[in-house]
Amino acid sequence: MSKGSPGPTPGFLVWRLANKWRVAVDRAVAPLGLTHAQYSLVASLHGMQRAGERPSQRQLADHTGLEALYVSKLARALESAGLIERTRDPRDPRAVQLALTRQGQTITRQAIAVVQELHQQLLEPLGGLDAPRTGVFTEELTTLLDVPLAPSSADQ
């Protein structure tokens, strides 16, 4: 908290909310053998595949906002669990494409349903998933996420 602010700062609240939601999703998807990070990866992959894409690890990292190295680690674990397959991109032998297996599709659909129910519960104070307040909240979060990070002095 800052000295000039009578309460928590927006950054502190965003951090707390992100941690609260991460823990809630971790608990919700654990019975399906997933962590929150793994869920984020397979749910994003599911959506991209439904749109006709077979993304590379890099594309999935860009889509999720996760570091490419972390996506690679998650993908290897999900591959070992039989949920995704990793194949070399025929157009770029350095790139690895990802796809859900049949088992991965089944688990992912179940996980998406569980997380949607969880989100409904978490957003109930705003009126639920389809409420106008939730729409405004989502727009505000999107505005903040769309602001590019300034390069750090170490990047220059």
PDB file of N, CA and C in Angstrom, residues 108-152:
ATOM      1  N   THR A 108     -10.216 -31.581 -21.271  1.00  0.00           N
ATOM      2  CA  THR A 108     -10.309 -30.131 -21.425  1.00  0.00           C
ATOM      3  C   THR A 108     -11.756 -29.674 -21.417  1.00  0.00           C
ATOM      4  N   ARG A 109     -12.639 -30.370 -22.108  1.00  0.00           N
ATOM      5  CA  ARG A 109     -14.066 -30.001 -22.093  1.00  0.00           C
ATOM      6  C   ARG A 109     -14.622 -30.073 -20.672  1.00  0.00           C
ATOM      7  N   GLN A 110     -14.235 -31.110 -19.934  1.00  0.00           N
ATOM      8  CA  GLN A 110     -14.683 -31.223 -18.538  1.00  0.00           C
ATOM      9  C   GLN A 110     -14.136 -30.066 -17.706  1.00  0.00           C
ATOM     10  N   ALA A 111     -12.872 -29.765 -17.889  1.00  0.00           N
ATOM     11  CA  ALA A 111     -12.237 -28.687 -17.121  1.00  0.00           C
ATOM     12  C   ALA A 111     -12.868 -27.338 -17.445  1.00  0.00           C
ATOM     13  N   ILE A 112     -13.164 -27.092 -18.709  1.00  0.00           N
ATOM     14  CA  ILE A 112     -13.796 -25.827 -19.102  1.00  0.00           C
ATOM     15  C   ILE A 112     -15.154 -25.688 -18.419  1.00  0.00           C
ATOM     16  N   ALA A 113     -15.929 -26.755 -18.369  1.00  0.00           N
ATOM     17  CA  ALA A 113     -17.234 -26.709 -17.699  1.00  0.00           C
ATOM     18  C   ALA A 113     -17.073 -26.411 -16.208  1.00  0.00           C
ATOM     19  N   VAL A 114     -16.100 -27.049 -15.570  1.00  0.00           N
ATOM     20  CA  VAL A 114     -15.840 -26.829 -14.146  1.00  0.00           C
ATOM     21  C   VAL A 114     -15.424 -25.383 -13.898  1.00  0.00           C
ATOM     22  N   VAL A 115     -14.534 -24.863 -14.734  1.00  0.00           N
ATOM     23  CA  VAL A 115     -14.028 -23.503 -14.539  1.00  0.00           C
ATOM     24  C   VAL A 115     -15.115 -22.469 -14.860  1.00  0.00           C
ATOM     25  N   GLN A 116     -15.957 -22.741 -15.838  1.00  0.00           N
ATOM     26  CA  GLN A 116     -17.057 -21.807 -16.124  1.00  0.00           C
ATOM     27  C   GLN A 116     -18.004 -21.712 -14.922  1.00  0.00           C
ATOM     28  N   GLU A 117     -18.285 -22.837 -14.297  1.00  0.00           N
ATOM     29  CA  GLU A 117     -19.124 -22.829 -13.095  1.00  0.00           C
ATOM     30  C   GLU A 117     -18.425 -22.058 -11.968  1.00  0.00           C
ATOM     31  N   LEU A 118     -17.143 -22.273 -11.821  1.00  0.00           N
ATOM     32  CA  LEU A 118     -16.371 -21.549 -10.815  1.00  0.00           C
ATOM     33  C   LEU A 118     -16.413 -20.048 -11.090  1.00  0.00           C
ATOM     34  N   HIS A 119     -16.224 -19.653 -12.331  1.00  0.00           N
ATOM     35  CA  HIS A 119     -16.253 -18.232 -12.678  1.00  0.00           C
ATOM     36  C   HIS A 119     -17.625 -17.632 -12.385  1.00  0.00           C
ATOM     37  N   GLN A 120     -18.667 -18.398 -12.637  1.00  0.00           N
ATOM     38  CA  GLN A 120     -20.020 -17.924 -12.309  1.00  0.00           C
ATOM     39  C   GLN A 120     -20.108 -17.618 -10.810  1.00  0.00           C
ATOM     40  N   GLN A 121     -19.573 -18.517 -10.001  1.00  0.00           N
ATOM     41  CA  GLN A 121     -19.589 -18.313  -8.547  1.00  0.00           C
ATOM     42  C   GLN A 121     -18.730 -17.113  -8.148  1.00  0.00           C
ATOM     43  N   LEU A 122     -17.536 -17.023  -8.705  1.00  0.00           N
ATOM     44  CA  LEU A 122     -16.633 -15.930  -8.341  1.00  0.00           C
ATOM     45  C   LEU A 122     -17.156 -14.568  -8.788  1.00  0.00           C
ATOM     46  N   LEU A 123     -17.924 -14.558  -9.872  1.00  0.00           N
ATOM     47  CA  LEU A 123     -18.446 -13.298 -10.407  1.00  0.00           C
ATOM     48  C   LEU A 123     -19.855 -12.978  -9.907  1.00  0.00           C
ATOM     49  N   GLU A 124     -20.387 -13.820  -9.049  1.00  0.00           N
ATOM     50  CA  GLU A 124     -21.732 -13.587  -8.522  1.00  0.00           C
ATOM     51  C   GLU A 124     -21.887 -12.213  -7.866  1.00  0.00           C
ATOM     52  N   PRO A 125     -20.884 -11.717  -7.138  1.00  0.00           N
ATOM     53  CA  PRO A 125     -21.028 -10.363  -6.559  1.00  0.00           C
ATOM     54  C   PRO A 125     -21.246  -9.269  -7.611  1.00  0.00           C
ATOM     55  N   LEU A 126     -20.850  -9.522  -8.855  1.00  0.00           N
ATOM     56  CA  LEU A 126     -21.070  -8.552  -9.939  1.00  0.00           C
ATOM     57  C   LEU A 126     -22.331  -8.883 -10.736  1.00  0.00           C
ATOM     58  N   GLY A 127     -22.993  -9.980 -10.369  1.00  0.00           N
ATOM     59  CA  GLY A 127     -24.211 -10.390 -11.074  1.00  0.00           C
ATOM     60  C   GLY A 127     -24.033 -11.637 -11.910  1.00  0.00           C
ATOM     61  N   GLY A 128     -22.844 -12.233 -11.900  1.00  0.00           N
ATOM     62  CA  GLY A 128     -22.596 -13.455 -12.666  1.00  0.00           C
ATOM     63  C   GLY A 128     -21.892 -13.189 -13.979  1.00  0.00           C
ATOM     64  N   LEU A 129     -21.638 -14.268 -14.702  1.00  0.00           N
ATOM     65  CA  LEU A 129     -20.867 -14.201 -15.951  1.00  0.00           C
ATOM     66  C   LEU A 129     -21.458 -13.264 -16.996  1.00  0.00           C
ATOM     67  N   ASP A 130     -22.782 -13.238 -17.116  1.00  0.00           N
ATOM     68  CA  ASP A 130     -23.416 -12.482 -18.199  1.00  0.00           C
ATOM     69  C   ASP A 130     -23.938 -11.114 -17.764  1.00  0.00           C
ATOM     70  N   ALA A 131     -23.606 -10.704 -16.556  1.00  0.00           N
ATOM     71  CA  ALA A 131     -24.117  -9.437 -16.035  1.00  0.00           C
ATOM     72  C   ALA A 131     -23.416  -8.237 -16.660  1.00  0.00           C
ATOM     73  N   PRO A 132     -24.135  -7.133 -16.791  1.00  0.00           N
ATOM     74  CA  PRO A 132     -23.512  -5.911 -17.323  1.00  0.00           C
ATOM     75  C   PRO A 132     -22.278  -5.476 -16.537  1.00  0.00           C
ATOM     76  N   ARG A 133     -22.314  -5.582 -15.206  1.00  0.00           N
ATOM     77  CA  ARG A 133     -21.150  -5.194 -14.405  1.00  0.00           C
ATOM     78  C   ARG A 133     -19.942  -6.057 -14.745  1.00  0.00           C
ATOM     79  N   THR A 134     -20.173  -7.335 -15.002  1.00  0.00           N
ATOM     80  CA  THR A 134     -19.077  -8.220 -15.384  1.00  0.00           C
ATOM     81  C   THR A 134     -18.517  -7.801 -16.733  1.00  0.00           C
ATOM     82  N   GLY A 135     -19.390  -7.389 -17.649  1.00  0.00           N
ATOM     83  CA  GLY A 135     -18.935  -6.898 -18.950  1.00  0.00           C
ATOM     84  C   GLY A 135     -18.043  -5.675 -18.807  1.00  0.00           C
ATOM     85  N   VAL A 136     -18.447  -4.744 -17.962  1.00  0.00           N
ATOM     86  CA  VAL A 136     -17.647  -3.535 -17.725  1.00  0.00           C
ATOM     87  C   VAL A 136     -16.317  -3.912 -17.072  1.00  0.00           C
ATOM     88  N   PHE A 137     -16.365  -4.802 -16.083  1.00  0.00           N
ATOM     89  CA  PHE A 137     -15.166  -5.275 -15.402  1.00  0.00           C
ATOM     90  C   PHE A 137     -14.193  -5.899 -16.411  1.00  0.00           C
ATOM     91  N   THR A 138     -14.722  -6.722 -17.299  1.00  0.00           N
ATOM     92  CA  THR A 138     -13.905  -7.377 -18.322  1.00  0.00           C
ATOM     93  C   THR A 138     -13.287  -6.347 -19.267  1.00  0.00           C
ATOM     94  N   GLU A 139     -14.058  -5.355 -19.654  1.00  0.00           N
ATOM     95  CA  GLU A 139     -13.529  -4.290 -20.521  1.00  0.00           C
ATOM     96  C   GLU A 139     -12.402  -3.525 -19.834  1.00  0.00           C
ATOM     97  N   GLU A 140     -12.571  -3.232 -18.562  1.00  0.00           N
ATOM     98  CA  GLU A 140     -11.541  -2.504 -17.816  1.00  0.00           C
ATOM     99  C   GLU A 140     -10.260  -3.338 -17.705  1.00  0.00           C
ATOM    100  N   LEU A 141     -10.402  -4.623 -17.403  1.00  0.00           N
ATOM    101  CA  LEU A 141      -9.231  -5.497 -17.331  1.00  0.00           C
ATOM    102  C   LEU A 141      -8.539  -5.585 -18.688  1.00  0.00           C
ATOM    103  N   THR A 142      -9.317  -5.690 -19.741  1.00  0.00           N
ATOM    104  CA  THR A 142      -8.757  -5.764 -21.099  1.00  0.00           C
ATOM    105  C   THR A 142      -7.987  -4.491 -21.427  1.00  0.00           C
ATOM    106  N   THR A 143      -8.524  -3.351 -21.033  1.00  0.00           N
ATOM    107  CA  THR A 143      -7.830  -2.079 -21.261  1.00  0.00           C
ATOM    108  C   THR A 143      -6.458  -2.092 -20.592  1.00  0.00           C
ATOM    109  N   LEU A 144      -6.425  -2.563 -19.349  1.00  0.00           N
ATOM    110  CA  LEU A 144      -5.150  -2.616 -18.636  1.00  0.00           C
ATOM    111  C   LEU A 144      -4.190  -3.622 -19.262  1.00  0.00           C
ATOM    112  N   LEU A 145      -4.701  -4.763 -19.694  1.00  0.00           N
ATOM    113  CA  LEU A 145      -3.841  -5.783 -20.299  1.00  0.00           C
ATOM    114  C   LEU A 145      -3.311  -5.367 -21.670  1.00  0.00           C
ATOM    115  N   ASP A 146      -4.037  -4.502 -22.352  1.00  0.00           N
ATOM    116  CA  ASP A 146      -3.620  -4.065 -23.690  1.00  0.00           C
ATOM    117  C   ASP A 146      -2.493  -3.035 -23.667  1.00  0.00           C
ATOM    118  N   VAL A 147      -2.191  -2.475 -22.503  1.00  0.00           N
ATOM    119  CA  VAL A 147      -1.115  -1.491 -22.405  1.00  0.00           C
ATOM    120  C   VAL A 147       0.217  -2.230 -22.435  1.00  0.00           C
ATOM    121  N   PRO A 148       1.061  -1.950 -23.423  1.00  0.00           N
ATOM    122  CA  PRO A 148       2.352  -2.651 -23.484  1.00  0.00           C
ATOM    123  C   PRO A 148       3.251  -2.254 -22.318  1.00  0.00           C
ATOM    124  N   LEU A 149       4.031  -3.200 -21.886  1.00  0.00           N
ATOM    125  CA  LEU A 149       5.014  -2.905 -20.839  1.00  0.00           C
ATOM    126  C   LEU A 149       6.161  -2.114 -21.444  1.00  0.00           C
ATOM    127  N   ALA A 150       6.596  -1.116 -20.723  1.00  0.00           N
ATOM    128  CA  ALA A 150       7.766  -0.355 -21.154  1.00  0.00           C
ATOM    129  C   ALA A 150       8.986  -1.249 -20.970  1.00  0.00           C
ATOM    130  N   PRO A 151       9.933  -1.194 -21.891  1.00  0.00           N
ATOM    131  CA  PRO A 151      11.140  -2.017 -21.705  1.00  0.00           C
ATOM    132  C   PRO A 151      11.867  -1.622 -20.438  1.00  0.00           C
ATOM    133  N   SER A 152      12.374  -2.622 -19.738  1.00  0.00           N
ATOM    134  CA  SER A 152      13.144  -2.324 -18.533  1.00  0.00           C
ATOM    135  C   SER A 152      14.517  -1.800 -18.942  1.00  0.00           C
TER     136      SER A 152
END
